[in-house]
Short mmCIF file of C-alpha atoms and ligand atoms in Angstrom, two decimals:
data_model
loop_
_atom_site.label_atom_id
_atom_site.label_comp_id
_atom_site.label_asym_id
_atom_site.label_seq_id
_atom_site.Cartn_x
_atom_site.Cartn_y
_atom_site.Cartn_z
CA MET E 1385 133.84 54.94 83.09
CA ALA E 1386 131.61 53.66 85.92
CA GLN E 1387 132.61 50.30 87.38
CA TYR E 1388 130.15 47.78 88.76
CA ASP E 1389 130.23 44.25 90.11
CA VAL E 1390 126.97 43.45 88.37
CA ILE E 1391 124.87 45.05 85.63
CA PHE E 1392 121.45 43.66 84.84
CA ILE E 1393 120.14 44.58 81.38
CA GLY E 1394 116.37 44.90 81.68
CA SER E 1395 114.28 45.88 84.69
CA GLY E 1396 111.43 43.37 84.42
CA PRO E 1397 110.74 40.96 87.30
CA GLY E 1398 113.97 39.07 86.54
CA GLY E 1399 116.23 42.11 86.28
CA TYR E 1400 114.87 44.31 89.03
CA VAL E 1401 114.53 41.51 91.59
CA GLY E 1402 118.00 40.22 90.75
CA ALA E 1403 119.48 43.73 91.00
CA ILE E 1404 117.93 44.31 94.42
CA ARG E 1405 119.18 40.94 95.68
CA ALA E 1406 122.69 41.61 94.29
CA ALA E 1407 122.78 45.00 96.06
CA GLN E 1408 121.52 43.43 99.29
CA LEU E 1409 124.43 41.00 99.09
CA GLY E 1410 126.93 43.87 98.94
CA LEU E 1411 127.59 43.94 95.19
CA LYS E 1412 127.82 47.30 93.43
CA THR E 1413 124.86 46.99 91.09
CA ALA E 1414 123.22 48.78 88.19
CA CYS E 1415 120.20 47.98 86.07
CA VAL E 1416 119.78 49.20 82.48
CA GLU E 1417 116.30 50.16 81.33
CA GLY E 1418 115.32 52.06 78.20
CA ARG E 1419 111.62 52.40 78.98
CA GLU E 1420 110.40 55.56 80.76
CA THR E 1421 109.51 53.49 83.80
CA LEU E 1422 110.96 50.42 85.52
CA GLY E 1423 109.27 47.01 85.72
CA GLY E 1424 109.44 45.71 82.14
CA THR E 1425 106.54 44.09 80.32
CA CYS E 1426 104.99 42.69 83.51
CA LEU E 1427 104.47 45.97 85.32
CA ASN E 1428 104.00 48.29 82.34
CA ILE E 1429 102.07 46.38 79.69
CA GLY E 1430 101.45 42.87 81.02
CA CYS E 1431 100.56 41.27 84.35
CA ILE E 1432 99.72 44.42 86.29
CA PRO E 1433 97.57 46.45 83.87
CA SER E 1434 95.71 43.30 82.81
CA LYS E 1435 94.97 42.49 86.45
CA ALA E 1436 93.54 45.96 86.99
CA LEU E 1437 91.14 45.48 84.06
CA LEU E 1438 90.31 41.94 85.18
CA HIS E 1439 89.45 43.21 88.65
CA ALA E 1440 87.33 46.12 87.42
CA THR E 1441 85.34 43.94 85.03
CA GLU E 1442 84.90 41.22 87.67
CA MET E 1443 83.29 43.86 89.89
CA LEU E 1444 81.00 44.78 86.99
CA HIS E 1445 80.06 41.14 86.47
CA GLU E 1446 79.36 40.78 90.19
CA ALA E 1447 77.11 43.85 90.17
CA GLU E 1448 75.25 42.70 87.06
CA HIS E 1449 74.75 39.09 88.11
CA ASN E 1450 74.81 38.71 91.89
CA PHE E 1451 73.99 42.00 93.60
CA ALA E 1452 70.21 41.67 93.33
CA GLU E 1453 70.25 38.20 94.90
CA MET E 1454 72.26 39.54 97.84
CA GLY E 1455 69.65 42.24 98.35
CA LEU E 1456 71.77 44.97 96.78
CA LYS E 1457 69.22 46.72 94.62
CA GLY E 1458 69.59 49.52 92.08
CA LYS E 1459 70.90 49.96 88.59
CA ALA E 1460 74.06 48.05 87.68
CA PRO E 1461 77.00 50.43 87.08
CA SER E 1462 77.69 51.59 83.55
CA VAL E 1463 81.21 51.54 82.11
CA ASP E 1464 83.28 54.71 81.87
CA TRP E 1465 86.08 53.23 79.74
CA ALA E 1466 88.35 56.27 79.97
CA GLN E 1467 88.14 56.14 83.78
CA MET E 1468 88.77 52.38 83.80
CA LEU E 1469 91.92 52.94 81.74
CA ALA E 1470 92.96 55.77 84.07
CA TYR E 1471 92.56 53.41 87.06
CA LYS E 1472 94.68 50.83 85.21
CA ASP E 1473 97.37 53.44 84.45
CA LYS E 1474 97.38 54.65 88.06
CA THR E 1475 97.87 51.07 89.27
CA VAL E 1476 100.79 50.67 86.86
CA GLY E 1477 102.30 53.98 87.99
CA GLN E 1478 102.15 53.01 91.66
CA ASN E 1479 103.96 49.77 90.94
CA THR E 1480 106.64 51.12 88.58
CA GLY E 1481 107.25 54.02 90.99
CA GLY E 1482 107.60 51.43 93.75
CA ILE E 1483 110.52 49.79 91.93
CA GLU E 1484 112.22 53.16 91.52
CA PHE E 1485 111.88 53.65 95.29
CA LEU E 1486 113.31 50.17 95.95
CA PHE E 1487 116.27 50.88 93.67
CA LYS E 1488 117.07 54.05 95.60
CA LYS E 1489 116.62 52.29 98.94
CA ASN E 1490 118.97 49.47 97.92
CA LYS E 1491 121.42 51.73 96.06
CA VAL E 1492 120.88 50.14 92.66
CA ASP E 1493 121.81 52.62 89.89
CA TRP E 1494 119.27 52.91 87.09
CA LEU E 1495 121.22 53.35 83.84
CA LYS E 1496 118.63 54.96 81.59
CA GLY E 1497 118.72 53.88 77.94
CA TRP E 1498 118.94 50.73 75.85
CA GLY E 1499 121.94 48.59 76.64
CA SER E 1500 124.25 46.50 74.49
CA ILE E 1501 127.28 44.36 75.26
CA PRO E 1502 130.19 45.43 73.02
CA GLU E 1503 132.46 42.93 74.80
CA ALA E 1504 132.50 40.82 77.96
CA GLY E 1505 132.88 43.10 80.98
CA ARG E 1506 131.34 46.14 79.27
CA VAL E 1507 127.83 47.46 78.82
CA LYS E 1508 127.10 50.36 76.50
CA VAL E 1509 124.13 52.56 77.31
CA GLY E 1510 123.67 55.43 74.87
CA ASP E 1511 127.16 56.93 74.46
CA GLU E 1512 128.40 55.74 77.83
CA VAL E 1513 130.28 52.54 78.50
CA HIS E 1514 130.15 50.94 81.94
CA GLU E 1515 132.38 48.20 83.27
CA ALA E 1516 130.93 45.20 85.06
CA LYS E 1517 132.47 41.93 86.22
CA HIS E 1518 129.13 40.22 85.68
CA ILE E 1519 126.52 41.13 83.07
CA ILE E 1520 123.07 39.61 83.19
CA ILE E 1521 120.77 39.60 80.17
CA ALA E 1522 117.25 40.01 81.56
CA THR E 1523 115.63 41.52 78.49
CA GLY E 1524 112.44 39.46 78.53
CA SER E 1525 110.21 38.71 75.58
CA GLU E 1526 107.91 40.28 72.99
CA PRO E 1527 104.74 39.03 71.26
CA SER E 1528 105.37 36.65 68.38
CA SER E 1529 102.79 37.12 65.66
CA LEU E 1530 102.02 34.81 62.75
CA PRO E 1531 103.07 35.18 59.12
CA GLY E 1532 100.30 36.93 57.16
CA ILE E 1533 99.30 39.11 60.10
CA GLU E 1534 100.28 42.73 60.41
CA VAL E 1535 99.82 44.18 63.87
CA ASP E 1536 98.89 47.90 63.95
CA GLU E 1537 97.98 47.93 67.69
CA LYS E 1538 94.61 49.51 66.82
CA THR E 1539 92.52 47.03 64.85
CA VAL E 1540 94.95 44.12 64.96
CA VAL E 1541 96.51 44.19 68.40
CA THR E 1542 98.83 42.26 70.69
CA SER E 1543 98.29 42.25 74.45
CA GLU E 1544 99.89 45.72 74.51
CA GLY E 1545 97.30 47.34 72.23
CA ALA E 1546 94.47 45.38 73.86
CA LEU E 1547 95.19 47.19 77.13
CA LYS E 1548 94.59 50.63 75.64
CA LEU E 1549 91.89 50.36 72.98
CA SER E 1550 90.25 53.70 72.25
CA LYS E 1551 86.82 52.23 72.99
CA VAL E 1552 85.23 48.96 74.03
CA PRO E 1553 84.82 47.06 70.75
CA LYS E 1554 81.49 45.47 69.79
CA SER E 1555 83.27 42.36 68.55
CA MET E 1556 86.70 40.82 68.99
CA VAL E 1557 88.44 37.76 67.59
CA VAL E 1558 91.13 36.33 69.80
CA ILE E 1559 93.73 34.19 68.03
CA GLY E 1560 95.08 31.65 70.51
CA ALA E 1561 93.34 30.16 73.56
CA GLY E 1562 96.41 30.53 75.77
CA VAL E 1563 96.78 32.61 78.91
CA ILE E 1564 96.79 36.05 77.25
CA GLY E 1565 93.89 35.29 74.93
CA LEU E 1566 91.66 34.00 77.70
CA GLU E 1567 92.52 36.65 80.30
CA LEU E 1568 91.98 39.57 77.91
CA GLY E 1569 89.12 37.82 76.12
CA SER E 1570 87.37 37.55 79.52
CA VAL E 1571 87.89 41.25 80.20
CA TYR E 1572 86.16 42.27 76.97
CA ALA E 1573 83.43 39.62 77.19
CA ARG E 1574 82.49 41.09 80.58
CA LEU E 1575 82.40 44.56 79.02
CA GLY E 1576 79.82 43.32 76.51
CA THR E 1577 82.11 42.57 73.54
CA GLU E 1578 81.18 39.55 71.43
CA VAL E 1579 84.38 37.50 71.83
CA THR E 1580 85.31 34.60 69.54
CA VAL E 1581 88.45 32.61 70.23
CA VAL E 1582 90.13 30.71 67.38
CA GLU E 1583 92.57 28.07 68.57
CA TYR E 1584 94.83 25.74 66.60
CA LEU E 1585 94.68 22.85 69.07
CA ASP E 1586 91.59 20.85 70.03
CA ALA E 1587 91.63 22.10 73.61
CA ILE E 1588 92.21 25.43 75.32
CA THR E 1589 95.28 26.24 77.46
CA PRO E 1590 97.90 23.89 75.99
CA GLY E 1591 99.80 21.83 78.55
CA GLN E 1592 97.10 22.26 81.19
CA ASP E 1593 95.74 19.18 83.01
CA ALA E 1594 93.07 18.03 80.52
CA ASP E 1595 90.28 17.61 83.09
CA THR E 1596 90.87 21.16 84.36
CA ALA E 1597 91.08 22.60 80.83
CA LYS E 1598 87.74 20.92 80.01
CA GLN E 1599 85.99 22.44 83.02
CA PHE E 1600 87.59 25.82 82.29
CA HIS E 1601 86.38 25.69 78.69
CA LYS E 1602 82.84 24.88 79.90
CA LEU E 1603 82.82 27.83 82.32
CA LEU E 1604 84.16 30.28 79.74
CA LYS E 1605 81.47 29.20 77.26
CA LYS E 1606 78.88 29.77 79.98
CA GLN E 1607 80.28 33.30 80.35
CA GLY E 1608 79.54 33.93 76.66
CA LEU E 1609 82.92 33.40 74.98
CA ASN E 1610 82.66 31.56 71.63
CA PHE E 1611 85.30 29.04 70.61
CA HIS E 1612 86.48 27.56 67.32
CA LEU E 1613 88.97 24.87 68.31
CA GLY E 1614 91.15 22.88 65.94
CA CYS E 1615 91.35 25.83 63.55
CA ALA E 1616 94.54 27.31 62.12
CA VAL E 1617 94.44 31.02 61.38
CA GLN E 1618 95.80 31.69 57.91
CA GLU E 1619 95.55 35.42 57.45
CA VAL E 1620 94.13 38.65 58.84
CA THR E 1621 93.15 41.53 56.58
CA THR E 1622 91.89 44.96 57.58
CA LYS E 1623 89.41 47.26 55.86
CA ASN E 1624 87.44 50.26 57.15
CA ASN E 1625 88.63 49.80 60.77
CA LYS E 1626 87.54 46.17 60.84
CA ALA E 1627 89.59 43.02 60.54
CA THR E 1628 88.76 39.71 58.90
CA VAL E 1629 90.33 36.52 60.17
CA LYS E 1630 90.58 33.60 57.74
CA TYR E 1631 91.05 30.19 59.29
CA LYS E 1632 91.07 26.56 58.24
CA SER E 1633 89.63 23.61 60.13
CA ARG E 1634 92.38 21.08 60.80
CA LYS E 1635 89.83 18.27 60.61
CA ASP E 1636 88.41 18.77 57.13
CA ASP E 1637 90.43 21.68 55.70
CA SER E 1638 87.23 23.74 55.32
CA GLU E 1639 87.87 27.47 55.28
CA SER E 1640 85.91 30.09 57.22
CA GLU E 1641 86.24 33.74 58.13
CA ILE E 1642 85.03 36.12 60.82
CA THR E 1643 85.05 39.91 60.75
CA ALA E 1644 85.37 41.90 63.97
CA ASP E 1645 86.18 45.38 65.26
CA VAL E 1646 89.39 44.15 66.86
CA VAL E 1647 91.60 41.08 66.48
CA LEU E 1648 93.86 40.15 69.38
CA VAL E 1649 96.88 38.09 68.37
CA ALA E 1650 97.84 35.95 71.37
CA THR E 1651 99.87 33.17 69.80
CA GLY E 1652 102.84 33.20 72.14
CA ARG E 1653 105.90 35.29 72.88
CA LYS E 1654 109.54 35.14 71.81
CA PRO E 1655 112.76 36.28 73.54
CA PHE E 1656 113.58 39.96 73.09
CA THR E 1657 117.31 40.29 72.56
CA ASP E 1658 117.42 42.79 69.68
CA GLY E 1659 120.25 45.31 69.79
CA LEU E 1660 122.24 43.55 72.51
CA GLY E 1661 124.93 42.49 70.05
CA LEU E 1662 124.68 38.81 70.97
CA SER E 1663 125.83 37.38 67.64
CA ASP E 1664 128.82 39.75 67.39
CA LEU E 1665 129.75 38.67 70.88
CA GLY E 1666 129.41 35.01 69.91
CA ILE E 1667 126.76 34.16 72.49
CA GLU E 1668 125.04 30.91 71.60
CA THR E 1669 121.28 30.88 71.16
CA THR E 1670 118.73 28.12 70.57
CA LYS E 1671 116.65 27.69 67.40
CA GLY E 1672 113.82 29.53 69.18
CA GLY E 1673 116.13 32.50 69.82
CA GLN E 1674 116.60 31.84 73.55
CA VAL E 1675 120.02 32.52 75.03
CA LYS E 1676 121.70 29.22 75.90
CA VAL E 1677 122.75 28.96 79.55
CA ASP E 1678 124.14 26.32 81.89
CA GLY E 1679 122.70 25.40 85.30
CA HIS E 1680 124.20 28.60 86.76
CA TYR E 1681 122.68 30.87 84.07
CA LYS E 1682 126.11 31.33 82.43
CA THR E 1683 126.09 31.90 78.68
CA SER E 1684 128.80 30.67 76.34
CA ILE E 1685 130.79 33.86 77.13
CA ASP E 1686 132.50 34.21 80.52
CA GLY E 1687 130.98 36.82 82.79
CA VAL E 1688 127.73 37.06 80.78
CA TYR E 1689 124.59 35.41 82.16
CA ALA E 1690 120.93 35.28 81.09
CA ILE E 1691 117.64 34.72 82.93
CA GLY E 1692 113.86 34.93 82.57
CA ASP E 1693 111.97 34.95 79.26
CA ALA E 1694 115.27 35.38 77.38
CA ILE E 1695 116.19 31.76 78.23
CA GLU E 1696 114.27 28.48 78.05
CA GLY E 1697 111.46 27.53 80.40
CA PRO E 1698 108.00 28.90 81.17
CA MET E 1699 107.61 32.59 80.37
CA LEU E 1700 106.46 33.61 83.83
CA ALA E 1701 107.35 36.66 85.89
CA HIS E 1702 107.90 34.63 89.07
CA LYS E 1703 110.19 32.15 87.30
CA ALA E 1704 112.26 35.15 86.15
CA GLU E 1705 112.27 36.56 89.70
CA ASP E 1706 113.58 33.29 91.13
CA GLU E 1707 116.28 33.15 88.47
CA GLY E 1708 117.19 36.79 89.13
CA MET E 1709 117.70 36.06 92.82
CA ALA E 1710 119.56 32.82 92.07
CA VAL E 1711 121.99 34.43 89.62
CA ALA E 1712 122.75 37.23 92.10
CA GLU E 1713 123.25 34.79 94.96
CA GLY E 1714 125.49 32.60 92.80
CA ILE E 1715 127.68 35.59 91.88
CA ALA E 1716 127.87 36.49 95.58
CA GLY E 1717 129.23 33.01 96.33
CA GLN E 1718 126.06 31.36 97.63
CA LYS E 1719 124.66 28.04 96.35
CA PRO E 1720 121.13 28.91 95.17
CA HIS E 1721 118.73 26.49 93.55
CA VAL E 1722 115.55 27.04 91.57
CA ASN E 1723 113.16 24.10 91.78
CA TYR E 1724 111.62 24.00 88.31
CA GLY E 1725 109.29 21.20 89.42
CA VAL E 1726 107.44 23.59 91.72
CA ILE E 1727 106.70 26.68 89.65
CA PRO E 1728 103.01 27.52 89.83
CA GLY E 1729 101.07 28.78 86.81
CA VAL E 1730 97.99 30.94 87.26
CA ILE E 1731 95.40 32.17 84.79
CA TYR E 1732 93.69 35.20 86.31
CA THR E 1733 90.27 34.71 84.82
CA HIS E 1734 87.14 34.33 86.89
CA PRO E 1735 87.29 31.72 88.26
CA GLU E 1736 91.06 31.56 88.44
CA VAL E 1737 92.93 28.51 87.23
CA ALA E 1738 96.12 27.46 88.99
CA SER E 1739 98.43 24.52 88.58
CA VAL E 1740 101.74 23.19 89.82
CA GLY E 1741 103.81 20.09 89.16
CA GLU E 1742 102.68 17.05 87.21
CA THR E 1743 99.42 16.70 85.30
CA GLU E 1744 97.55 13.39 84.93
CA GLU E 1745 98.77 13.31 81.33
CA SER E 1746 102.45 13.81 82.24
CA LEU E 1747 102.24 11.12 84.94
CA LYS E 1748 100.64 8.66 82.49
CA GLU E 1749 103.34 9.44 79.97
CA GLN E 1750 105.99 8.59 82.57
CA GLY E 1751 104.12 5.41 83.48
CA ARG E 1752 103.87 6.49 87.11
CA LYS E 1753 101.20 5.20 89.48
CA TYR E 1754 99.24 8.01 91.09
CA LYS E 1755 96.01 8.71 92.90
CA VAL E 1756 93.65 11.65 92.50
CA GLY E 1757 92.00 13.53 95.37
CA LYS E 1758 89.35 15.87 94.01
CA PHE E 1759 86.98 18.19 95.82
CA SER E 1760 84.35 20.43 94.27
CA PHE E 1761 83.92 24.01 95.48
CA MET E 1762 80.19 23.14 95.62
CA GLY E 1763 81.04 21.43 98.91
CA ASN E 1764 82.77 24.54 100.29
CA ALA E 1765 80.51 26.76 102.40
CA ARG E 1766 82.36 29.99 101.70
CA ALA E 1767 82.42 29.42 97.93
CA LYS E 1768 78.68 28.78 97.86
CA ALA E 1769 77.94 32.00 99.75
CA TYR E 1770 80.12 33.86 97.23
CA PHE E 1771 78.42 32.31 94.14
CA GLN E 1772 81.71 30.57 93.38
CA GLY E 1773 80.89 26.90 93.60
CA ASP E 1774 82.00 26.20 90.02
CA GLY E 1775 85.33 24.43 90.01
CA PHE E 1776 87.45 22.10 92.05
CA VAL E 1777 90.76 21.33 93.74
CA LYS E 1778 92.53 18.28 92.41
CA ILE E 1779 95.64 16.87 94.06
CA LEU E 1780 97.76 14.22 92.40
CA ALA E 1781 99.75 12.06 94.82
CA ASP E 1782 102.07 9.10 94.41
CA ALA E 1783 99.99 5.89 94.70
CA GLU E 1784 102.46 4.26 97.10
CA THR E 1785 104.19 7.02 99.06
CA ASP E 1786 101.31 9.57 99.05
CA ARG E 1787 103.83 12.30 98.14
CA VAL E 1788 102.15 15.25 96.42
CA LEU E 1789 103.16 15.33 92.75
CA GLY E 1790 100.96 18.09 91.40
CA ALA E 1791 97.77 20.06 91.86
CA HIS E 1792 95.21 21.72 89.61
CA LEU E 1793 92.67 24.19 90.88
CA ILE E 1794 89.87 26.02 89.24
CA GLY E 1795 87.82 28.25 91.48
CA PRO E 1796 87.88 31.22 93.86
CA MET E 1797 91.35 32.49 94.79
CA ALA E 1798 92.92 29.48 93.07
CA GLY E 1799 96.02 31.57 92.36
CA ASP E 1800 96.54 32.07 96.09
CA LEU E 1801 95.39 28.65 97.30
CA ILE E 1802 97.96 26.91 95.08
CA HIS E 1803 100.82 28.12 97.28
CA GLU E 1804 99.87 25.89 100.18
CA ILE E 1805 100.47 23.00 97.81
CA CYS E 1806 103.70 24.54 96.49
CA VAL E 1807 105.08 24.73 100.04
CA ALA E 1808 103.98 21.15 100.69
CA MET E 1809 105.75 20.02 97.51
CA GLU E 1810 108.93 21.95 98.38
CA PHE E 1811 109.02 20.05 101.67
CA GLY E 1812 108.29 16.72 99.98
CA ALA E 1813 105.01 16.45 101.89
CA ALA E 1814 102.44 13.70 101.54
CA ALA E 1815 98.78 14.48 100.83
CA GLU E 1816 98.14 13.28 104.39
CA ASP E 1817 100.34 16.10 105.74
CA ILE E 1818 97.98 18.63 104.16
CA ALA E 1819 94.93 16.64 105.27
CA ARG E 1820 96.10 16.57 108.91
CA THR E 1821 96.81 20.32 108.99
CA CYS E 1822 94.00 22.26 110.67
CA HIS E 1823 92.40 24.69 108.18
CA ALA E 1824 90.29 27.62 109.39
CA HIS E 1825 86.57 27.47 108.76
CA PRO E 1826 84.96 28.90 106.68
CA THR E 1827 87.72 29.47 104.11
CA PHE E 1828 88.32 28.52 100.48
CA SER E 1829 91.46 26.73 101.74
CA GLU E 1830 89.29 24.03 103.25
CA ALA E 1831 88.75 22.78 99.70
CA VAL E 1832 92.50 22.11 99.47
CA ARG E 1833 92.38 20.11 102.67
CA GLU E 1834 89.33 18.21 101.46
CA ALA E 1835 91.11 17.29 98.20
CA ALA E 1836 94.04 16.05 100.30
CA LEU E 1837 91.60 14.04 102.45
CA ALA E 1838 90.17 12.61 99.22
CA CYS E 1839 93.64 11.19 98.47
CA GLY E 1840 93.24 9.11 101.65
CA ASP E 1841 90.11 7.88 103.43
CA GLY E 1842 87.82 10.41 101.77
CA ALA E 1843 86.65 14.01 101.85
CA ILE E 1844 84.13 14.94 104.52
CA HIS E 1845 81.85 17.37 102.72
CA MET E 1846 81.28 15.41 99.50
P1 NAI Y 936 100.39 30.68 74.79
O1 NAI Y 936 101.57 29.94 74.31
O2 NAI Y 936 99.93 30.52 76.19
O3 NAI Y 936 99.14 30.35 73.85
C1 NAI Y 936 99.16 30.60 72.46
C2 NAI Y 936 98.05 29.80 71.79
O4 NAI Y 936 97.97 30.18 70.43
C3 NAI Y 936 98.29 28.30 71.83
O5 NAI Y 936 97.16 27.67 72.39
C4 NAI Y 936 98.50 27.94 70.36
O6 NAI Y 936 98.04 26.65 70.05
C5 NAI Y 936 97.67 29.03 69.65
N1 NAI Y 936 98.04 29.26 68.25
C6 NAI Y 936 99.29 29.36 67.73
N2 NAI Y 936 99.22 29.55 66.39
C7 NAI Y 936 97.92 29.57 66.04
C8 NAI Y 936 97.20 29.75 64.80
N3 NAI Y 936 97.82 29.92 63.62
N4 NAI Y 936 95.85 29.71 64.82
C9 NAI Y 936 95.20 29.53 65.98
N5 NAI Y 936 95.81 29.38 67.17
C10 NAI Y 936 97.16 29.40 67.22
O7 NAI Y 936 100.73 32.22 74.46
P2 NAI Y 936 100.14 33.59 75.01
O8 NAI Y 936 98.77 33.43 75.55
O9 NAI Y 936 100.37 34.54 73.89
O10 NAI Y 936 101.09 33.92 76.21
C11 NAI Y 936 102.49 34.13 75.98
C12 NAI Y 936 103.29 33.81 77.22
O11 NAI Y 936 103.03 34.75 78.23
C13 NAI Y 936 102.98 32.44 77.76
O12 NAI Y 936 104.19 31.78 78.06
C14 NAI Y 936 102.22 32.71 79.02
O13 NAI Y 936 102.46 31.74 80.02
C15 NAI Y 936 102.75 34.09 79.45
N6 NAI Y 936 101.71 34.80 80.20
C16 NAI Y 936 101.42 34.38 81.45
C17 NAI Y 936 100.42 34.98 82.17
C18 NAI Y 936 100.10 34.47 83.53
O14 NAI Y 936 100.92 33.80 84.11
N7 NAI Y 936 98.92 34.73 84.06
C19 NAI Y 936 99.65 36.09 81.64
C20 NAI Y 936 100.02 36.41 80.30
C21 NAI Y 936 101.02 35.80 79.62
#
């Protein structure tokens, strides 16, 4: 029987990052993974493959819409779908292979197979039982469909099937205007698919700063996506390789239906803890199926911890990574801390949407006094040259102290620009601190500085 200090179950961003950190801190570490490759949902069937398709189709959009104006003449490229999927798969392979390399480098053992916890201190993988002082559940999440919908991953798909369709569909209905629906909906809209998004709420991207969501909605409509908001999907039926979505307006209860080649169900995800033996072990879970943990990621059973999508909080790879590192550092005797107030969220559409901290709505709800510094990318020289003037940077700062409370960006490289604000927030900076920091010209980052200036005496280029 192999003996370990720590065994992580699951090799997604939470498990693999935590395992590497644990090994770096001198703990004898293993990571259990039943998939053929490491990296979990994110690397295999989530963040990474979707980003490859987003990038490829953004290039196509650029060629179709902006090349001629830049003096780049000739026919726009046509789509070789099989090659685009091969490029996506190659990107995935490079990344999953990279984790395998990092495991070897850091001496993390990969225990191949699906793990379960027969009792505290033991992890069963296949027929083998391994001992571990600390066991971390890092098993992630899986798509949660709706009653009345049967997913076949061909005509009615989740994000997994949407990343490997046999051909580019002529029409697609996306159920849910959340992150997955809009990222993958954008991919297919750019490939020429007629995309219709049906969303239960009256706005897209629930929880997003309302002003930003409104602008985002406007830009997506301009890109050709159709939206039916305030509509609850009731049922999806399939016939002759087509699917029909029945939905009801929440306003007047009127019923409608749309038929399409493919239906993408993107109505959220739920923790994936099947087969771990949690209930036999007596591990407490929430109503939503998340594993209950304390502030140190400890479950109700001694020596068993949980992190990432398996516990409460935003289902984000980087949140799982931070928790993976924190749990490893805690076990090694350090005093780690994850600042849940500064976890950025990014939607990798074009333009990107990024946010961190409070929204105007959450600040109003708390009755807090705040000021808004907003700067349009229309005033940013670099963005204009790149045909990317649509969008803005919006910084929310405390009305009295000027401390940065949140930020919402929509525009070029928003997912990268947001980190300047994250660092500022981690250090408790004021908007003036960002405004007084010299920013190179001409960069997209200048728009961040301008928004910070707008929190004070005013932006220069507006
Ligand atoms: P989501 O929770 O972001 O959005 C689901 C949407 O479906 C909501 O707007 C909801 O109102 C709607 N909906 C639910 N039931 C409905 C019904 N019957 N009819 C119509 N609409 C309905 O979930 P999504 O997009 O599936 O993403 C799952 C998780 O994965 C999220 O936590 C997300 O943050 C994460 N994710 C993050 C990414 C990123 O950071 N870029 C990329 C992909 C996923």
